[in-house]
Each structure stands twice: as structure tokens, then as C-alpha cells.
PDB file of C-alpha atoms in Angstrom:
ATOM      1  CA  LYS A  10     132.698  76.416 292.328  1.00  0.00           C
ATOM      2  CA  ALA A  11     130.355  75.595 295.277  1.00  0.00           C
ATOM      3  CA  GLY A  12     129.971  72.213 296.529  1.00  0.00           C
ATOM      4  CA  VAL A  13     126.903  69.925 297.393  1.00  0.00           C
ATOM      5  CA  THR A  14     125.001  72.328 300.019  1.00  0.00           C
ATOM      6  CA  GLN A  15     122.542  70.460 302.560  1.00  0.00           C
ATOM      7  CA  THR A  16     120.303  72.270 305.063  1.00  0.00           C
ATOM      8  CA  PRO A  17     119.730  71.955 307.742  1.00  0.00           C
ATOM      9  CA  ARG A  18     122.883  70.692 309.452  1.00  0.00           C
ATOM     10  CA  TYR A  19     120.800  68.995 312.327  1.00  0.00           C
ATOM     11  CA  LEU A  20     117.465  68.412 312.937  1.00  0.00           C
ATOM     12  CA  ILE A  21     116.039  67.037 316.424  1.00  0.00           C
ATOM     13  CA  LYS A  22     112.334  65.509 315.769  1.00  0.00           C
ATOM     14  CA  THR A  23     110.046  63.512 317.573  1.00  0.00           C
ATOM     15  CA  ARG A  24     108.333  60.075 316.783  1.00  0.00           C
ATOM     16  CA  GLY A  25     105.450  60.596 314.572  1.00  0.00           C
ATOM     17  CA  GLN A  26     106.680  63.873 313.202  1.00  0.00           C
ATOM     18  CA  GLN A  27     107.768  64.311 309.436  1.00  0.00           C
ATOM     19  CA  VAL A  28     111.132  65.799 308.378  1.00  0.00           C
ATOM     20  CA  THR A  29     112.137  67.200 304.588  1.00  0.00           C
ATOM     21  CA  LEU A  30     115.471  67.868 304.229  1.00  0.00           C
ATOM     22  CA  SER A  31     117.165  69.736 301.300  1.00  0.00           C
ATOM     23  CA  CYS A  32     119.803  69.451 298.789  1.00  0.00           C
ATOM     24  CA  SER A  33     121.283  72.061 296.463  1.00  0.00           C
ATOM     25  CA  PRO A  34     123.932  70.493 294.006  1.00  0.00           C
ATOM     26  CA  ILE A  35     126.775  71.451 292.377  1.00  0.00           C
ATOM     27  CA  SER A  36     126.053  73.983 289.611  1.00  0.00           C
ATOM     28  CA  GLY A  37     125.510  72.476 286.643  1.00  0.00           C
ATOM     29  CA  HIS A  38     125.177  68.901 288.106  1.00  0.00           C
ATOM     30  CA  ARG A  39     121.449  67.105 287.164  1.00  0.00           C
ATOM     31  CA  SER A  40     121.866  63.653 289.122  1.00  0.00           C
ATOM     32  CA  VAL A  41     121.087  63.861 292.888  1.00  0.00           C
ATOM     33  CA  SER A  42     121.620  60.679 294.953  1.00  0.00           C
ATOM     34  CA  TRP A  43     120.819  60.284 298.812  1.00  0.00           C
ATOM     35  CA  TYR A  44     121.911  58.155 300.846  1.00  0.00           C
ATOM     36  CA  GLN A  45     121.579  57.387 304.793  1.00  0.00           C
ATOM     37  CA  GLN A  46     124.499  56.520 307.021  1.00  0.00           C
ATOM     38  CA  THR A  47     124.096  54.683 310.573  1.00  0.00           C
ATOM     39  CA  PRO A  48     126.863  53.325 312.511  1.00  0.00           C
ATOM     40  CA  GLY A  49     124.777  49.597 312.113  1.00  0.00           C
ATOM     41  CA  GLN A  50     124.325  49.735 308.776  1.00  0.00           C
ATOM     42  CA  GLY A  51     126.444  51.841 307.184  1.00  0.00           C
ATOM     43  CA  LEU A  52     125.850  53.517 303.764  1.00  0.00           C
ATOM     44  CA  GLN A  53     122.815  52.751 302.060  1.00  0.00           C
ATOM     45  CA  PHE A  54     121.138  54.478 299.003  1.00  0.00           C
ATOM     46  CA  LEU A  55     117.895  55.710 298.850  1.00  0.00           C
ATOM     47  CA  PHE A  56     116.941  57.254 295.607  1.00  0.00           C
ATOM     48  CA  GLU A  57     118.825  58.919 292.572  1.00  0.00           C
ATOM     49  CA  TYR A  58     116.634  61.835 290.488  1.00  0.00           C
ATOM     50  CA  PHE A  59     117.733  63.097 287.336  1.00  0.00           C
ATOM     51  CA  SER A  60     116.210  65.810 285.518  1.00  0.00           C
ATOM     52  CA  GLU A  61     113.133  65.740 288.232  1.00  0.00           C
ATOM     53  CA  THR A  62     112.578  62.121 287.597  1.00  0.00           C
ATOM     54  CA  GLN A  63     113.261  59.301 290.157  1.00  0.00           C
ATOM     55  CA  ARG A  64     115.426  56.898 288.247  1.00  0.00           C
ATOM     56  CA  ASN A  65     116.521  54.359 290.821  1.00  0.00           C
ATOM     57  CA  LYS A  66     115.732  53.395 294.426  1.00  0.00           C
ATOM     58  CA  GLY A  67     116.673  51.583 297.204  1.00  0.00           C
ATOM     59  CA  ASN A  68     115.291  48.915 299.489  1.00  0.00           C
ATOM     60  CA  PHE A  69     113.152  51.627 301.942  1.00  0.00           C
ATOM     61  CA  PRO A  70     109.783  51.877 303.019  1.00  0.00           C
ATOM     62  CA  GLY A  71     107.422  54.252 301.244  1.00  0.00           C
ATOM     63  CA  ARG A  72     108.230  56.876 304.126  1.00  0.00           C
ATOM     64  CA  PHE A  73     111.077  57.771 302.429  1.00  0.00           C
ATOM     65  CA  SER A  74     110.459  59.830 299.666  1.00  0.00           C
ATOM     66  CA  GLY A  75     111.873  62.534 297.491  1.00  0.00           C
ATOM     67  CA  ARG A  76     111.567  65.330 294.291  1.00  0.00           C
ATOM     68  CA  GLN A  77     113.573  67.114 292.536  1.00  0.00           C
ATOM     69  CA  PHE A  78     113.185  70.574 291.153  1.00  0.00           C
ATOM     70  CA  SER A  79     113.697  72.016 287.596  1.00  0.00           C
ATOM     71  CA  ASN A  80     117.008  73.802 289.091  1.00  0.00           C
ATOM     72  CA  SER A  81     118.559  70.278 290.157  1.00  0.00           C
ATOM     73  CA  ARG A  82     117.596  71.151 293.909  1.00  0.00           C
ATOM     74  CA  SER A  83     116.283  68.151 295.807  1.00  0.00           C
ATOM     75  CA  GLU A  84     114.261  67.312 298.783  1.00  0.00           C
ATOM     76  CA  MET A  85     113.999  64.301 300.578  1.00  0.00           C
ATOM     77  CA  ASN A  86     110.855  63.703 302.891  1.00  0.00           C
ATOM     78  CA  VAL A  87     110.493  61.477 305.718  1.00  0.00           C
ATOM     79  CA  SER A  88     106.965  60.861 307.141  1.00  0.00           C
ATOM     80  CA  THR A  89     105.965  59.202 310.416  1.00  0.00           C
ATOM     81  CA  LEU A  90     109.431  59.014 312.112  1.00  0.00           C
ATOM     82  CA  GLU A  91     110.603  56.371 313.861  1.00  0.00           C
ATOM     83  CA  LEU A  92     113.649  55.854 315.959  1.00  0.00           C
ATOM     84  CA  GLY A  93     115.512  53.900 313.620  1.00  0.00           C
ATOM     85  CA  ASP A  94     115.309  57.056 311.203  1.00  0.00           C
ATOM     86  CA  SER A  95     118.165  58.570 313.462  1.00  0.00           C
ATOM     87  CA  ALA A  96     121.110  58.661 311.261  1.00  0.00           C
ATOM     88  CA  LEU A  97     123.247  60.890 308.895  1.00  0.00           C
ATOM     89  CA  TYR A  98     121.391  61.905 305.779  1.00  0.00           C
ATOM     90  CA  LEU A  99     124.058  62.448 303.020  1.00  0.00           C
ATOM     91  CA  CYS A 100     123.187  63.881 299.314  1.00  0.00           C
ATOM     92  CA  ALA A 101     125.453  63.599 296.871  1.00  0.00           C
ATOM     93  CA  SER A 102     125.664  64.958 292.999  1.00  0.00           C
ATOM     94  CA  SER A 103     127.246  64.020 289.645  1.00  0.00           C
ATOM     95  CA  LEU A 104     126.940  65.651 286.156  1.00  0.00           C
ATOM     96  CA  ASP A 105     124.306  63.064 284.917  1.00  0.00           C
ATOM     97  CA  GLY A 106     125.130  59.975 286.674  1.00  0.00           C
ATOM     98  CA  ASP A 107     127.666  58.381 284.298  1.00  0.00           C
ATOM     99  CA  PHE A 108     130.197  57.628 287.043  1.00  0.00           C
ATOM    100  CA  SER A 109     132.934  56.969 284.518  1.00  0.00           C
ATOM    101  CA  ASN A 110     133.173  60.727 283.906  1.00  0.00           C
ATOM    102  CA  SER A 111     131.241  62.322 287.166  1.00  0.00           C
ATOM    103  CA  PRO A 112     131.732  60.528 290.465  1.00  0.00           C
ATOM    104  CA  LEU A 113     129.314  61.409 293.256  1.00  0.00           C
ATOM    105  CA  HIS A 114     130.409  64.886 295.275  1.00  0.00           C
ATOM    106  CA  PHE A 115     128.858  64.326 298.836  1.00  0.00           C
ATOM    107  CA  GLY A 116     127.646  67.445 300.997  1.00  0.00           C
ATOM    108  CA  ASN A 117     128.516  67.333 304.501  1.00  0.00           C
ATOM    109  CA  GLY A 118     125.224  65.807 305.499  1.00  0.00           C
ATOM    110  CA  THR A 119     121.975  66.103 307.863  1.00  0.00           C
ATOM    111  CA  ARG A 120     122.022  64.848 311.285  1.00  0.00           C
ATOM    112  CA  LEU A 121     118.495  63.789 311.935  1.00  0.00           C
ATOM    113  CA  THR A 122     118.032  62.802 315.466  1.00  0.00           C
ATOM    114  CA  VAL A 123     114.611  61.151 316.388  1.00  0.00           C
ATOM    115  CA  THR A 124     113.541  61.288 320.033  1.00  0.00           C
TER     116      THR A 124
ATOM    117  CA  ALA B  13     124.503  41.861 292.700  1.00  0.00           C
ATOM    118  CA  GLN B  14     127.619  43.879 293.585  1.00  0.00           C
ATOM    119  CA  SER B  15     129.240  44.343 297.148  1.00  0.00           C
ATOM    120  CA  VAL B  16     132.396  45.319 298.761  1.00  0.00           C
ATOM    121  CA  THR B  17     133.956  44.062 301.371  1.00  0.00           C
ATOM    122  CA  GLN B  18     136.733  45.999 303.610  1.00  0.00           C
ATOM    123  CA  LEU B  19     138.984  43.844 305.882  1.00  0.00           C
ATOM    124  CA  GLY B  20     139.868  45.457 309.103  1.00  0.00           C
ATOM    125  CA  SER B  21     137.116  47.534 310.493  1.00  0.00           C
ATOM    126  CA  HIS B  22     139.912  49.397 312.637  1.00  0.00           C
ATOM    127  CA  VAL B  23     143.856  50.020 311.402  1.00  0.00           C
ATOM    128  CA  SER B  24     146.285  51.762 313.305  1.00  0.00           C
ATOM    129  CA  VAL B  25     149.482  52.641 311.609  1.00  0.00           C
ATOM    130  CA  SER B  26     152.617  54.973 312.974  1.00  0.00           C
ATOM    131  CA  GLU B  27     153.349  58.404 311.459  1.00  0.00           C
ATOM    132  CA  GLY B  28     155.378  57.530 308.868  1.00  0.00           C
ATOM    133  CA  ALA B  29     154.560  53.781 308.216  1.00  0.00           C
ATOM    134  CA  LEU B  30     153.013  52.234 305.244  1.00  0.00           C
ATOM    135  CA  VAL B  31     149.081  52.960 304.944  1.00  0.00           C
ATOM    136  CA  LEU B  32     147.189  49.690 303.782  1.00  0.00           C
ATOM    137  CA  LEU B  33     143.415  49.346 303.403  1.00  0.00           C
ATOM    138  CA  ARG B  34     141.761  46.444 301.485  1.00  0.00           C
ATOM    139  CA  CYS B  35     139.095  46.140 299.490  1.00  0.00           C
ATOM    140  CA  ASN B  36     137.509  43.451 297.669  1.00  0.00           C
ATOM    141  CA  TYR B  37     134.611  43.472 295.528  1.00  0.00           C
ATOM    142  CA  SER B  38     132.009  41.421 293.748  1.00  0.00           C
ATOM    143  CA  SER B  39     130.447  42.540 290.711  1.00  0.00           C
ATOM    144  CA  SER B  40     128.549  40.779 287.541  1.00  0.00           C
ATOM    145  CA  VAL B  41     130.221  43.179 285.224  1.00  0.00           C
ATOM    146  CA  PRO B  42     133.555  45.056 284.984  1.00  0.00           C
ATOM    147  CA  PRO B  43     133.236  47.412 287.857  1.00  0.00           C
ATOM    148  CA  TYR B  44     133.792  51.274 288.172  1.00  0.00           C
ATOM    149  CA  LEU B  45     135.636  51.201 291.836  1.00  0.00           C
ATOM    150  CA  PHE B  46     136.201  54.587 294.105  1.00  0.00           C
ATOM    151  CA  TRP B  47     137.789  55.428 297.483  1.00  0.00           C
ATOM    152  CA  TYR B  48     136.300  57.924 299.580  1.00  0.00           C
ATOM    153  CA  VAL B  49     137.528  59.280 303.000  1.00  0.00           C
ATOM    154  CA  GLN B  50     135.381  60.863 305.749  1.00  0.00           C
ATOM    155  CA  TYR B  51     136.484  62.924 307.918  1.00  0.00           C
ATOM    156  CA  PRO B  52     134.439  63.489 311.668  1.00  0.00           C
ATOM    157  CA  ASN B  53     131.115  65.151 310.918  1.00  0.00           C
ATOM    158  CA  GLN B  54     131.652  65.452 307.421  1.00  0.00           C
ATOM    159  CA  GLY B  55     130.414  64.185 304.136  1.00  0.00           C
ATOM    160  CA  LEU B  56     132.557  61.605 302.032  1.00  0.00           C
ATOM    161  CA  GLN B  57     135.334  63.251 300.060  1.00  0.00           C
ATOM    162  CA  LEU B  58     136.709  61.561 296.858  1.00  0.00           C
ATOM    163  CA  LEU B  59     140.067  59.878 296.644  1.00  0.00           C
ATOM    164  CA  LEU B  60     140.118  58.437 293.475  1.00  0.00           C
ATOM    165  CA  LYS B  61     138.604  56.168 290.974  1.00  0.00           C
ATOM    166  CA  TYR B  62     139.170  53.451 288.579  1.00  0.00           C
ATOM    167  CA  THR B  63     137.321  53.569 285.477  1.00  0.00           C
ATOM    168  CA  SER B  64     139.253  50.574 283.330  1.00  0.00           C
ATOM    169  CA  ALA B  65     141.844  52.801 282.183  1.00  0.00           C
ATOM    170  CA  ALA B  66     145.243  52.387 284.113  1.00  0.00           C
ATOM    171  CA  THR B  67     145.206  49.993 286.937  1.00  0.00           C
ATOM    172  CA  LEU B  68     147.273  52.020 289.134  1.00  0.00           C
ATOM    173  CA  VAL B  69     145.219  54.860 290.216  1.00  0.00           C
ATOM    174  CA  LYS B  70     147.048  57.979 291.918  1.00  0.00           C
ATOM    175  CA  GLY B  71     144.477  60.080 294.213  1.00  0.00           C
ATOM    176  CA  ILE B  72     144.856  63.192 296.320  1.00  0.00           C
ATOM    177  CA  ASN B  73     147.136  63.475 299.669  1.00  0.00           C
ATOM    178  CA  GLY B  74     149.911  61.060 298.312  1.00  0.00           C
ATOM    179  CA  PHE B  75     147.227  58.062 298.284  1.00  0.00           C
ATOM    180  CA  GLU B  76     147.001  55.462 295.296  1.00  0.00           C
ATOM    181  CA  ALA B  77     145.197  52.062 294.919  1.00  0.00           C
ATOM    182  CA  GLU B  78     145.891  49.204 292.286  1.00  0.00           C
ATOM    183  CA  PHE B  79     142.765  47.667 290.303  1.00  0.00           C
ATOM    184  CA  LYS B  80     143.585  43.826 290.179  1.00  0.00           C
ATOM    185  CA  LYS B  81     141.212  41.948 288.358  1.00  0.00           C
ATOM    186  CA  SER B  82     142.151  38.458 289.220  1.00  0.00           C
ATOM    187  CA  GLU B  83     142.185  39.252 292.855  1.00  0.00           C
ATOM    188  CA  THR B  84     138.821  41.363 292.849  1.00  0.00           C
ATOM    189  CA  SER B  85     140.864  43.691 295.042  1.00  0.00           C
ATOM    190  CA  PHE B  86     141.595  47.510 295.046  1.00  0.00           C
ATOM    191  CA  HIS B  87     143.424  48.095 298.114  1.00  0.00           C
ATOM    192  CA  LEU B  88     144.557  51.542 299.031  1.00  0.00           C
ATOM    193  CA  THR B  89     147.956  52.467 299.842  1.00  0.00           C
ATOM    194  CA  LYS B  90     150.177  55.391 300.710  1.00  0.00           C
ATOM    195  CA  PRO B  91     153.629  55.061 301.598  1.00  0.00           C
ATOM    196  CA  SER B  92     153.986  57.502 304.752  1.00  0.00           C
ATOM    197  CA  ALA B  93     151.036  58.214 306.966  1.00  0.00           C
ATOM    198  CA  HIS B  94     150.675  61.616 308.478  1.00  0.00           C
ATOM    199  CA  MET B  95     148.180  62.510 311.504  1.00  0.00           C
ATOM    200  CA  SER B  96     146.213  64.368 309.012  1.00  0.00           C
ATOM    201  CA  ASP B  97     145.375  61.168 307.557  1.00  0.00           C
ATOM    202  CA  ALA B  98     143.193  59.815 310.566  1.00  0.00           C
ATOM    203  CA  ALA B  99     139.701  59.361 309.117  1.00  0.00           C
ATOM    204  CA  GLU B 100     136.998  56.648 308.122  1.00  0.00           C
ATOM    205  CA  TYR B 101     137.720  55.394 304.441  1.00  0.00           C
ATOM    206  CA  PHE B 102     135.274  53.609 302.048  1.00  0.00           C
ATOM    207  CA  CYS B 103     135.589  51.655 299.112  1.00  0.00           C
ATOM    208  CA  ALA B 104     132.692  51.552 296.786  1.00  0.00           C
ATOM    209  CA  VAL B 105     131.604  49.889 293.260  1.00  0.00           C
ATOM    210  CA  THR B 106     129.555  50.792 290.933  1.00  0.00           C
ATOM    211  CA  LYS B 107     128.539  49.608 287.217  1.00  0.00           C
ATOM    212  CA  GLY B 108     128.610  53.077 286.309  1.00  0.00           C
ATOM    213  CA  ASN B 109     125.698  53.315 283.976  1.00  0.00           C
ATOM    214  CA  TYR B 110     123.364  56.008 284.125  1.00  0.00           C
ATOM    215  CA  GLY B 111     120.988  55.401 287.261  1.00  0.00           C
ATOM    216  CA  GLN B 112     123.160  53.281 288.860  1.00  0.00           C
ATOM    217  CA  ASN B 113     123.724  53.687 292.334  1.00  0.00           C
ATOM    218  CA  PHE B 114     127.025  53.435 294.301  1.00  0.00           C
ATOM    219  CA  VAL B 115     127.698  50.315 296.816  1.00  0.00           C
ATOM    220  CA  PHE B 116     129.434  51.321 299.841  1.00  0.00           C
ATOM    221  CA  GLY B 117     131.806  49.108 301.914  1.00  0.00           C
ATOM    222  CA  PRO B 118     131.598  49.164 305.871  1.00  0.00           C
ATOM    223  CA  GLY B 119     134.428  51.685 305.911  1.00  0.00           C
ATOM    224  CA  THR B 120     137.828  51.279 307.984  1.00  0.00           C
ATOM    225  CA  ARG B 121     138.644  53.702 310.538  1.00  0.00           C
ATOM    226  CA  LEU B 122     142.279  54.683 310.208  1.00  0.00           C
ATOM    227  CA  SER B 123     144.041  55.756 313.462  1.00  0.00           C
ATOM    228  CA  VAL B 124     147.730  57.366 312.937  1.00  0.00           C
ATOM    229  CA  LEU B 125     149.818  57.028 316.384  1.00  0.00           C
ATOM    230  CA  PRO B 126     152.591  59.547 317.070  1.00  0.00           C
TER     231      PRO B 126
END
């Protein structure tokens, strides 16, 4: 079974631009979560989607948004990029978000660099 | 609110020595606890999980962890370190219900010396 796939692996953007990151969950997984990883702040939760609905949201500004499609694939978008948005963005999937039965399975991430 | 602390941002052990990585948590409800490992330029890989069954949990690559409610701890151990164990290790806690998120600790970088 294929794992969580994130594209692209690397991105370089300029301040003020916007960016879209893509995530394909493990087949059959319907819950997709996004995390931001930086050396200073560690792993921080962005949001979780289930059945095309945002079910949980972390403490990030509105510039960070996401969506989930009917096939469970997910995208996240960051508008008006700032230097501080440079990070590794990790996507993780779970069967349904019941972590007693199905923990998070992570992709290899998209490394975003904002210049 | 849930939180996780990991004592020691960097731990060094000799090859063949015991590995002990510490994790303490706070949670208002019985938690689910996890250990993940991250190798350079990769995502996180699940090592093991505690979900209120046996308190001693065995994971992959010879790692195990013991849930101690009285100490609010979930320390990760391995009897004999291997060079390939060098990586960053994250402890995480969640309430486990639908729509909850994982709260991760700051991570511990493990170095294995020859």
C-alpha cells in the first residue's frame, strides 16, 4: 500500500506570493491533517479535514487555508507569504481520526523556502 | 490543554549502550501517547503507541516504552543502540477522539557514537 504522498518536495517562493501544497493520503484514509515544522517552534498543528470538512483548526492566521476533495486528497494554501512561513509542511493521514485504531501516518513533507 | 515535555534536546550514546529518551505529558483526560522518529529530510515514522491497553508497549526496531500514569511519563528505551538509530525522536499526546489533533514534544536528537 502506498504511503502518504506530498508534492512538491521543495518550493522556493518570494515574499507576498501564494503557494499551494498537495497531499494524497493512504488509500482508504479519510482524515488528513497538516502540520508545520520549524526549528524554533517544532511541530505545530494547522488543520484537519474529514469528508471534505474542516474538523479542527490550529492557531494560525487566515492566510493559511486548506481543503479536501471527495477522493480525500487535500491541499493547503498559504497566501501573502512571509519569511517566517519558511518551514517543512507535513501532511498526515488516518483512517477516520480515531487515533486509538489508526494513528497518524506522515508524508515526507514539502520544504518551503520564502525569500 | 495537553502538553508534552522531552527532557534533553540532544542525547548521545555509544553503540551497544542503552537508549533512554524521556517524555512527560500533561492531559486533562486519559491520553493516547505515541513515539515517532524522523530521519533527515523525511517525514515522521510511527515507532509505537499507547492506547490504554498494556502499559508496556513494544514497537519497531527494538524500541519499547512504558506508560506510568503516576509519573505522567512515557519514556522510550532500547537495550542496545545501533548506528542506524541516530535520528530525531518525538513524543506526542492526543485525546484520541475524532477531530482531535496530536500535540508533539520539542523532540530529542539521538546521536550514536562508534
